[in-house]
CSV table of N, CA and C in Angstrom, one decimal:
chain,number,residue,atom,x,y,z
A,1,UNK,N,111.1,111.3,94.8
A,1,UNK,CA,110.5,110.8,93.4
A,1,UNK,C,110.9,111.5,92.1
A,2,UNK,N,110.6,110.6,91.3
A,2,UNK,CA,111.5,110.8,90.3
A,2,UNK,C,109.9,111.0,89.6
A,3,UNK,N,109.9,112.0,88.6
A,3,UNK,CA,108.4,113.0,88.1
A,3,UNK,C,108.9,111.9,87.0
A,4,UNK,N,110.0,111.9,86.2
A,4,UNK,CA,109.9,111.4,84.8
A,4,UNK,C,109.4,109.6,84.8
A,5,UNK,N,110.1,108.6,85.6
A,5,UNK,CA,109.0,107.8,85.4
A,5,UNK,C,107.7,107.2,86.5
A,6,UNK,N,107.2,108.8,87.3
A,6,UNK,CA,106.5,108.0,88.0
A,6,UNK,C,104.7,108.8,86.6
A,7,UNK,N,105.3,109.7,85.9
A,7,UNK,CA,104.6,110.4,84.4
A,7,UNK,C,104.6,109.0,83.5
A,8,UNK,N,105.3,108.2,83.3
A,8,UNK,CA,106.2,106.9,82.4
A,8,UNK,C,104.7,105.9,82.7
A,9,UNK,N,104.7,106.2,84.4
A,9,UNK,CA,104.5,104.9,84.9
A,9,UNK,C,102.3,105.6,85.0
A,10,UNK,N,102.4,106.4,85.1
A,10,UNK,CA,101.3,107.7,85.2
A,10,UNK,C,100.2,106.4,83.9
A,11,UNK,N,100.8,106.8,83.0
A,11,UNK,CA,100.6,107.1,81.1
A,11,UNK,C,99.9,106.1,80.7
A,12,UNK,N,100.7,105.1,81.9
A,12,UNK,CA,100.0,103.8,81.5
A,12,UNK,C,98.5,103.1,81.9
A,13,UNK,N,98.6,103.6,82.8
A,13,UNK,CA,96.9,103.4,83.9
A,13,UNK,C,96.4,104.3,82.1
A,14,UNK,N,96.4,105.9,82.2
A,14,UNK,CA,96.0,105.9,81.5
A,14,UNK,C,95.9,106.1,80.6
A,15,UNK,N,94.7,105.4,80.2
A,15,UNK,CA,95.0,104.3,79.0
A,15,UNK,C,94.1,105.4,77.6
A,16,UNK,N,93.0,106.4,77.9
A,16,UNK,CA,92.8,107.4,76.6
A,16,UNK,C,93.8,108.7,76.8
A,17,UNK,N,94.5,109.4,77.9
A,17,UNK,CA,95.3,109.5,77.9
A,17,UNK,C,94.9,111.0,77.7
A,18,UNK,N,93.8,111.3,78.9
A,18,UNK,CA,93.0,112.7,79.0
A,18,UNK,C,93.7,112.5,80.4
A,19,UNK,N,95.1,112.1,80.7
A,19,UNK,CA,94.9,113.0,82.3
A,19,UNK,C,95.0,112.7,82.8
A,20,UNK,N,94.0,112.0,83.0
A,20,UNK,CA,93.1,111.4,84.5
A,20,UNK,C,92.6,109.3,84.1
A,21,UNK,N,93.2,108.9,85.7
A,21,UNK,CA,92.8,108.0,85.3
A,21,UNK,C,91.2,107.1,85.7
A,22,UNK,N,90.6,106.5,85.7
A,22,UNK,CA,89.2,106.5,86.2
A,22,UNK,C,89.4,104.5,86.3
A,23,UNK,N,88.4,104.7,87.7
A,23,UNK,CA,87.7,103.2,88.0
A,23,UNK,C,88.4,101.7,86.9
A,24,UNK,N,87.9,102.2,86.6
A,24,UNK,CA,87.9,100.7,84.5
A,24,UNK,C,88.8,100.9,84.7
A,25,UNK,N,90.3,102.9,84.1
A,25,UNK,CA,91.3,102.1,83.3
A,25,UNK,C,92.0,101.7,85.2
A,26,UNK,N,91.7,101.9,86.2
A,26,UNK,CA,92.8,100.9,87.1
A,26,UNK,C,93.1,99.7,87.0
A,27,UNK,N,91.5,99.3,86.9
A,27,UNK,CA,91.6,97.9,86.5
A,27,UNK,C,91.7,97.5,86.0
A,28,UNK,N,92.1,97.6,84.8
A,28,UNK,CA,92.0,97.4,84.2
A,28,UNK,C,93.1,96.8,83.1
A,29,UNK,N,94.2,98.3,84.3
A,29,UNK,CA,95.3,98.1,83.6
A,29,UNK,C,95.9,97.3,84.9
A,30,UNK,N,95.2,96.9,86.2
A,30,UNK,CA,95.4,96.3,87.1
A,30,UNK,C,95.9,94.7,86.4
A,31,UNK,N,94.9,95.2,85.9
A,31,UNK,CA,94.3,93.5,85.3
A,31,UNK,C,96.2,93.5,83.8
A,32,UNK,N,96.6,93.9,83.6
A,32,UNK,CA,96.8,93.6,82.3
A,32,UNK,C,98.2,93.1,83.0
A,33,UNK,N,98.2,93.6,84.4
A,33,UNK,CA,99.6,93.3,84.6
A,33,UNK,C,99.2,92.7,86.6
A,34,UNK,N,98.4,91.4,86.3
A,34,UNK,CA,98.1,90.1,86.2
A,34,UNK,C,97.9,90.3,87.5
A,35,UNK,N,97.5,91.3,87.9
A,35,UNK,CA,97.5,91.6,89.4
A,35,UNK,C,95.8,91.5,89.7
A,36,UNK,N,94.5,90.5,89.4
A,36,UNK,CA,93.1,90.2,90.3
A,36,UNK,C,93.1,90.1,91.5
A,37,UNK,N,92.2,91.7,91.5
A,37,UNK,CA,91.7,91.7,92.2
A,37,UNK,C,89.9,92.1,93.4
A,38,UNK,N,89.5,92.7,93.7
A,38,UNK,CA,87.3,92.2,93.6
A,38,UNK,C,87.7,93.8,93.2
A,39,UNK,N,85.9,94.2,92.8
A,39,UNK,CA,85.6,95.4,92.1
A,39,UNK,C,85.3,95.3,93.8
A,40,UNK,N,85.2,95.6,94.6
A,40,UNK,CA,85.8,96.1,96.5
A,40,UNK,C,87.4,96.8,96.5
A,41,UNK,N,87.5,95.6,96.0
A,41,UNK,CA,89.5,96.1,96.8
A,41,UNK,C,89.8,97.2,95.6
A,42,UNK,N,89.2,97.1,94.1
A,42,UNK,CA,89.7,98.7,93.4
A,42,UNK,C,89.4,99.9,93.4
A,43,UNK,N,87.7,99.3,93.9
A,43,UNK,CA,87.2,100.8,94.5
A,43,UNK,C,87.3,101.8,96.0
A,44,UNK,N,87.9,100.7,96.5
A,44,UNK,CA,88.9,100.5,98.2
A,44,UNK,C,90.3,101.2,97.9
A,45,UNK,N,90.8,100.9,96.7
A,45,UNK,CA,92.5,101.6,96.2
A,45,UNK,C,92.7,103.5,95.2
A,46,UNK,N,91.6,103.0,94.2
A,46,UNK,CA,90.6,104.1,94.5
A,46,UNK,C,90.2,105.1,94.9
A,47,UNK,N,89.4,104.9,96.1
A,47,UNK,CA,88.5,105.9,96.8
A,47,UNK,C,90.0,105.9,97.5
A,48,UNK,N,90.3,105.9,97.9
A,48,UNK,CA,92.2,106.2,99.2
A,48,UNK,C,93.4,106.3,98.8
A,49,UNK,N,92.7,106.4,96.6
A,49,UNK,CA,94.4,107.2,96.1
A,49,UNK,C,93.3,109.2,95.4
A,50,UNK,N,92.2,108.8,95.6
A,50,UNK,CA,91.1,110.4,94.7
A,50,UNK,C,91.0,111.1,96.2
A,51,UNK,N,92.3,111.5,96.5
A,51,UNK,CA,91.8,112.5,97.6
A,51,UNK,C,90.9,113.9,97.4
A,52,UNK,N,90.5,114.4,96.2
A,52,UNK,CA,90.0,115.9,96.2
A,52,UNK,C,88.4,114.7,95.8
A,53,UNK,N,88.1,112.8,96.1
A,53,UNK,CA,87.2,113.2,95.1
A,53,UNK,C,86.0,112.7,94.4
A,54,UNK,N,87.3,113.2,93.3
A,54,UNK,CA,86.1,114.0,91.7
A,54,UNK,C,85.8,112.8,91.2
A,55,UNK,N,86.0,111.5,91.3
A,55,UNK,CA,86.4,110.7,90.6
A,55,UNK,C,86.9,110.7,89.7
A,56,UNK,N,88.9,110.7,90.1
A,56,UNK,CA,89.8,110.8,88.5
A,56,UNK,C,90.4,110.6,89.5
A,57,UNK,N,91.8,110.0,89.3
A,57,UNK,CA,93.1,110.4,90.0
A,57,UNK,C,94.2,110.9,88.8
A,58,UNK,N,94.3,112.3,89.6
A,58,UNK,CA,95.4,112.7,88.1
A,58,UNK,C,96.8,112.3,88.7
A,59,UNK,N,97.9,112.7,88.3
A,59,UNK,CA,99.3,112.4,88.2
A,59,UNK,C,99.6,113.1,89.6
A,60,UNK,N,99.7,113.3,90.4
A,60,UNK,CA,99.4,113.9,92.1
A,60,UNK,C,98.9,112.4,92.6
A,61,UNK,N,97.7,112.7,92.4
A,61,UNK,CA,97.4,112.0,93.6
A,61,UNK,C,97.7,110.1,93.4
A,62,UNK,N,98.5,109.8,92.3
A,62,UNK,CA,99.0,109.1,91.6
A,62,UNK,C,100.4,108.7,91.8
A,63,UNK,N,100.8,110.1,92.2
A,63,UNK,CA,101.5,109.6,92.6
A,63,UNK,C,102.1,109.8,94.1
A,64,UNK,N,101.5,109.6,95.0
A,64,UNK,CA,101.1,108.8,96.7
A,64,UNK,C,100.8,107.0,96.0
A,65,UNK,N,100.3,106.2,95.4
A,65,UNK,CA,100.2,105.5,95.2
A,65,UNK,C,101.6,105.6,94.7
A,66,UNK,N,101.7,105.7,93.6
A,66,UNK,CA,103.4,104.8,94.2
A,66,UNK,C,104.1,104.9,94.6
A,67,UNK,N,104.6,105.9,94.8
A,67,UNK,CA,105.6,106.3,96.0
A,67,UNK,C,104.5,104.7,97.2
A,68,UNK,N,103.8,104.5,97.8
A,68,UNK,CA,103.7,103.6,99.0
A,68,UNK,C,104.5,102.3,98.3
A,69,UNK,N,104.0,102.3,96.8
A,69,UNK,CA,104.8,101.1,95.8
A,69,UNK,C,106.4,100.9,96.4
A,70,UNK,N,106.4,101.7,96.0
A,70,UNK,CA,108.8,102.1,96.0
A,70,UNK,C,108.4,102.0,97.0
A,71,UNK,N,108.4,102.7,98.1
A,71,UNK,CA,109.0,102.5,99.7
A,71,UNK,C,108.6,100.4,99.9
A,72,UNK,N,106.8,99.9,99.6
A,72,UNK,CA,107.6,98.9,100.2
A,72,UNK,C,108.4,98.3,99.2
A,73,UNK,N,108.8,98.1,98.3
A,73,UNK,CA,109.9,97.4,97.1
A,73,UNK,C,111.1,97.3,98.6
A,74,UNK,N,111.3,98.6,98.7
A,74,UNK,CA,112.9,99.2,98.5
A,74,UNK,C,112.7,98.5,100.4
A,75,UNK,N,111.3,98.1,101.4
A,75,UNK,CA,111.2,98.0,101.8
A,75,UNK,C,111.7,96.0,101.9
A,76,UNK,N,111.2,95.9,101.7
A,76,UNK,CA,111.4,94.0,100.8
A,76,UNK,C,112.8,94.2,100.6
A,77,UNK,N,113.4,95.3,100.5
A,77,UNK,CA,115.1,94.2,98.9
A,77,UNK,C,115.3,94.9,100.5
A,78,UNK,N,115.4,95.9,101.4
A,78,UNK,CA,116.2,96.0,102.7
A,78,UNK,C,116.2,94.8,103.9
A,79,UNK,N,115.0,94.4,104.5
A,79,UNK,CA,114.3,92.9,104.7
A,79,UNK,C,114.9,91.7,103.6
A,80,UNK,N,115.4,91.5,102.7
A,80,UNK,CA,115.7,90.6,102.2
A,80,UNK,C,117.4,90.7,102.0
A,81,UNK,N,118.0,91.6,102.4
A,81,UNK,CA,119.5,91.3,102.7
A,81,UNK,C,119.7,91.6,104.1
A,82,UNK,N,118.9,92.4,104.4
A,82,UNK,CA,119.1,91.2,106.4
A,82,UNK,C,118.4,90.1,106.8
A,83,UNK,N,118.0,89.6,105.8
A,83,UNK,CA,117.6,88.5,106.5
A,83,UNK,C,118.7,87.2,105.2
A,84,UNK,N,119.8,87.8,104.5
A,84,UNK,CA,120.4,86.9,103.5
A,84,UNK,C,122.2,87.1,105.2
A,85,UNK,N,121.9,88.8,105.9
A,85,UNK,CA,123.0,88.2,106.5
A,85,UNK,C,123.0,86.7,107.5
A,86,UNK,N,121.9,86.8,108.0
A,86,UNK,CA,121.7,85.4,109.7
A,86,UNK,C,121.4,84.0,108.0
A,87,UNK,N,120.8,83.9,106.8
A,87,UNK,CA,121.4,82.8,106.1
A,87,UNK,C,122.9,82.4,105.1
A,88,UNK,N,123.9,82.6,106.2
A,88,UNK,CA,125.0,82.4,106.0
A,88,UNK,C,125.6,81.4,104.8
A,89,UNK,N,123.9,80.0,104.5
A,89,UNK,CA,124.8,78.9,103.5
A,89,UNK,C,123.8,79.2,102.0
A,90,UNK,N,122.3,80.5,102.6
A,90,UNK,CA,122.1,81.1,101.6
A,90,UNK,C,121.0,79.7,100.7
A,91,UNK,N,120.8,79.0,101.7
A,91,UNK,CA,119.8,78.1,101.1
A,91,UNK,C,118.0,78.4,101.9
A,92,UNK,N,118.0,79.1,101.9
A,92,UNK,CA,116.7,80.5,102.8
A,92,UNK,C,116.2,80.0,103.5
A,93,UNK,N,116.7,78.8,104.0
A,93,UNK,CA,116.3,78.7,105.8
A,93,UNK,C,117.3,79.8,107.0
A,94,UNK,N,116.6,80.8,108.0
A,94,UNK,CA,117.7,80.7,108.9
A,94,UNK,C,117.7,79.5,110.2
A,95,UNK,N,119.2,78.8,110.2
A,95,UNK,CA,118.9,77.6,110.9
A,95,UNK,C,119.6,79.1,112.6
A,96,UNK,N,119.5,77.3,113.7
A,96,UNK,CA,119.5,77.9,114.9
A,96,UNK,C,120.8,78.2,115.1
A,97,UNK,N,122.1,77.2,114.2
A,97,UNK,CA,123.1,77.4,113.8
A,97,UNK,C,123.8,78.5,113.5
A,98,UNK,N,123.2,79.3,112.0
A,98,UNK,CA,123.5,80.5,111.4
A,98,UNK,C,122.7,80.9,112.6
A,99,UNK,N,121.8,81.6,113.5
A,99,UNK,CA,121.6,83.0,114.5
A,99,UNK,C,122.4,82.7,114.9
A,100,UNK,N,122.5,81.3,115.6
A,100,UNK,CA,124.0,81.7,116.6
A,100,UNK,C,125.3,82.2,116.3
A,101,UNK,N,125.5,81.9,115.2
A,101,UNK,CA,126.8,82.5,114.5
A,101,UNK,C,126.5,84.0,114.7
A,102,UNK,N,125.9,84.6,113.8
A,102,UNK,CA,125.8,86.0,113.8
A,102,UNK,C,125.3,86.8,115.6
A,103,UNK,N,124.8,86.8,116.4
A,103,UNK,CA,124.4,86.2,116.9
A,103,UNK,C,125.9,86.8,117.6
A,104,UNK,N,126.8,85.5,117.5
A,104,UNK,CA,128.8,85.7,118.6
A,104,UNK,C,129.1,87.3,117.9
A,105,UNK,N,129.1,86.8,116.4
A,105,UNK,CA,130.0,87.7,115.6
A,105,UNK,C,129.0,88.8,116.3
A,106,UNK,N,128.0,89.4,116.5
A,106,UNK,CA,128.2,91.2,116.5
A,106,UNK,C,128.3,90.9,118.4
A,107,UNK,N,128.7,89.9,119.3
A,107,UNK,CA,128.5,90.6,120.5
A,107,UNK,C,127.7,90.4,121.5
A,108,UNK,N,127.0,89.6,120.6
A,108,UNK,CA,125.4,89.6,121.4
A,108,UNK,C,125.6,88.7,122.6
A,109,UNK,N,125.2,88.4,123.6
A,109,UNK,CA,124.7,87.8,124.5
A,109,UNK,C,124.7,86.8,124.1
A,110,UNK,N,122.8,86.8,123.4
A,110,UNK,CA,122.4,86.2,123.6
A,110,UNK,C,122.6,84.7,121.7
A,111,UNK,N,123.5,85.2,121.2
A,111,UNK,CA,124.2,84.1,121.2
A,111,UNK,C,125.5,82.8,121.9
A,112,UNK,N,125.5,82.9,122.6
A,112,UNK,CA,126.2,82.2,123.8
A,112,UNK,C,125.6,80.7,124.4
A,113,UNK,N,124.4,80.6,124.5
A,113,UNK,CA,123.6,79.5,124.5
A,113,UNK,C,123.2,78.9,123.3
A,114,UNK,N,123.0,78.1,122.8
A,114,UNK,CA,122.5,77.1,121.8
A,114,UNK,C,121.5,77.0,121.6
A,115,UNK,N,121.0,76.2,123.5
A,115,UNK,CA,119.1,76.8,123.8
A,115,UNK,C,118.6,77.6,123.3
A,116,UNK,N,119.4,79.0,123.7
A,116,UNK,CA,118.6,80.9,124.0
A,116,UNK,C,118.2,80.5,122.4
A,117,UNK,N,119.4,80.0,121.2
A,117,UNK,CA,119.4,80.3,119.5
A,117,UNK,C,118.0,79.3,118.8
A,118,UNK,N,117.7,77.9,119.7
A,118,UNK,CA,116.9,77.5,119.4
A,118,UNK,C,115.2,78.0,120.3
A,119,UNK,N,114.9,78.9,121.7
A,119,UNK,CA,114.4,79.5,122.0
A,119,UNK,C,113.8,80.0,120.4
A,120,UNK,N,115.2,80.7,120.1
A,120,UNK,CA,114.6,82.5,119.4
A,120,UNK,C,113.8,81.5,118.3
A,121,UNK,N,114.7,80.4,117.7
A,121,UNK,CA,114.1,80.2,116.5
A,121,UNK,C,112.7,79.6,116.3
A,122,UNK,N,112.5,79.0,117.8
A,122,UNK,CA,111.3,78.3,117.4
A,122,UNK,C,110.3,79.9,117.6
A,123,UNK,N,109.9,80.7,118.5
A,123,UNK,CA,109.3,82.2,118.8
A,123,UNK,C,108.7,81.9,117.7
A,124,UNK,N,109.5,82.5,116.4
A,124,UNK,CA,108.9,82.8,114.9
A,124,UNK,C,109.0,82.4,114.0
A,125,UNK,N,109.1,80.8,114.3
A,125,UNK,CA,108.9,79.2,112.8
A,125,UNK,C,107.3,79.0,113.5
A,126,UNK,N,106.6,79.9,112.6
A,126,UNK,CA,105.4,79.6,112.3
A,126,UNK,C,105.4,78.4,111.3
A,127,UNK,N,106.3,77.8,111.3
A,127,UNK,CA,105.8,76.0,110.2
A,127,UNK,C,106.1,74.5,110.5
A,128,UNK,N,107.2,75.5,111.7
A,128,UNK,CA,106.5,74.7,112.9
A,128,UNK,C,108.8,73.8,112.6
A,129,UNK,N,109.1,74.4,111.3
A,129,UNK,CA,109.8,73.5,110.3
A,129,UNK,C,111.3,73.5,111.2
A,130,UNK,N,111.6,74.8,112.4
A,130,UNK,CA,112.9,74.1,112.8
A,130,UNK,C,114.0,75.5,112.8
A,131,UNK,N,113.5,75.6,110.8
A,131,UNK,CA,113.7,77.4,110.9
A,131,UNK,C,112.9,78.8,110.6
A,132,UNK,N,114.1,78.9,110.2
A,132,UNK,CA,113.2,80.5,109.7
A,132,UNK,C,113.1,80.0,107.8
A,133,UNK,N,111.7,81.2,107.7
A,133,UNK,CA,111.8,80.9,106.3
A,133,UNK,C,111.6,82.5,105.8
A,134,UNK,N,111.7,83.7,104.2
A,134,UNK,CA,112.2,84.8,104.7
A,134,UNK,C,111.2,84.8,105.9
A,135,UNK,N,109.4,84.7,105.1
A,135,UNK,CA,108.1,85.2,105.0
A,135,UNK,C,107.7,85.4,107.0
A,136,UNK,N,108.3,84.0,107.5
A,136,UNK,CA,108.9,84.0,109.0
A,136,UNK,C,109.8,85.7,109.2
A,137,UNK,N,110.2,85.6,108.7
A,137,UNK,CA,111.6,86.8,109.6
A,137,UNK,C,110.7,88.2,109.1
A,138,UNK,N,109.5,87.8,107.8
A,138,UNK,CA,109.6,89.7,107.4
A,138,UNK,C,108.5,88.9,108.6
A,139,UNK,N,107.7,88.9,109.4
A,139,UNK,CA,107.4,88.8,110.0
A,139,UNK,C,107.2,89.3,111.7
A,140,UNK,N,108.1,88.3,111.7
A,140,UNK,CA,109.4,88.8,112.8
A,140,UNK,C,109.7,90.3,112.7
A,141,UNK,N,110.3,90.5,111.8
A,141,UNK,CA,110.6,92.0,112.2
A,141,UNK,C,109.3,92.9,111.7
A,142,UNK,N,108.3,92.9,111.3
A,142,UNK,CA,107.4,94.3,111.3
A,142,UNK,C,106.5,93.8,112.3
A,143,UNK,N,106.6,92.5,113.2
A,143,UNK,CA,105.7,92.5,115.5
A,143,UNK,C,107.3,92.6,115.6
A,144,UNK,N,107.7,93.2,116.3
A,144,UNK,CA,108.8,94.3,116.3
A,144,UNK,C,110.5,93.9,116.4
A,145,UNK,N,110.6,93.3,115.6
A,145,UNK,CA,112.5,92.1,115.3
A,145,UNK,C,112.5,91.6,115.9
A,146,UNK,N,114.5,91.9,116.8
A,146,UNK,CA,114.8,90.8,117.5
A,146,UNK,C,114.6,91.1,118.7
A,147,UNK,N,114.0,92.2,119.2
A,147,UNK,CA,113.1,92.1,121.0
A,147,UNK,C,112.3,91.2,120.3
A,148,UNK,N,111.5,90.5,119.7
A,148,UNK,CA,110.0,89.2,119.8
A,148,UNK,C,111.2,87.9,120.4
A,149,UNK,N,112.8,88.5,120.0
A,149,UNK,CA,113.3,86.9,120.0
A,149,UNK,C,114.1,86.6,121.8
A,150,UNK,N,114.8,88.5,121.8
A,150,UNK,CA,115.1,88.3,123.4
A,150,UNK,C,114.4,88.5,124.2
A,151,UNK,N,112.3,89.0,124.2
A,151,UNK,CA,111.9,88.8,124.8
A,151,UNK,C,111.3,87.7,125.9
A,152,UNK,N,111.3,86.6,125.2
A,152,UNK,CA,111.0,85.6,126.8
A,152,UNK,C,112.5,84.9,127.7
A,153,UNK,N,113.1,85.3,127.5
A,153,UNK,CA,114.2,85.3,128.0
A,153,UNK,C,115.0,85.5,129.4
């Protein structure tokens, strides 16, 4: 983690520049970032990062939250890259034809039969439109990845 960047972001939240973030400062800073969450959620977040329980978040405690956010962003970028491998025409959806093409190019037997690819798409197609969008792809990946595709065959 880049310590200089962490301190810069911390200072954006530490509105009175006393080296500590209060729950109120956290709430106000989130609102300034157009992140509107309930007081209860702010309290939950605050208590989870206030490791020593002193009612303040110092730069080291804030680093835990910051690292979590950065890791989630990296994970999102990685998933988008994986999604883009399958979304060959870049229309924002994976069709059974695109799935089959990628599986065949990888030499996987699951790509041989078009019916198998249709079944795989149907398993993760939450909105029933016959294709997989990025949100459905993310859910599938978090639920076991490609194993979810193959489990019913």
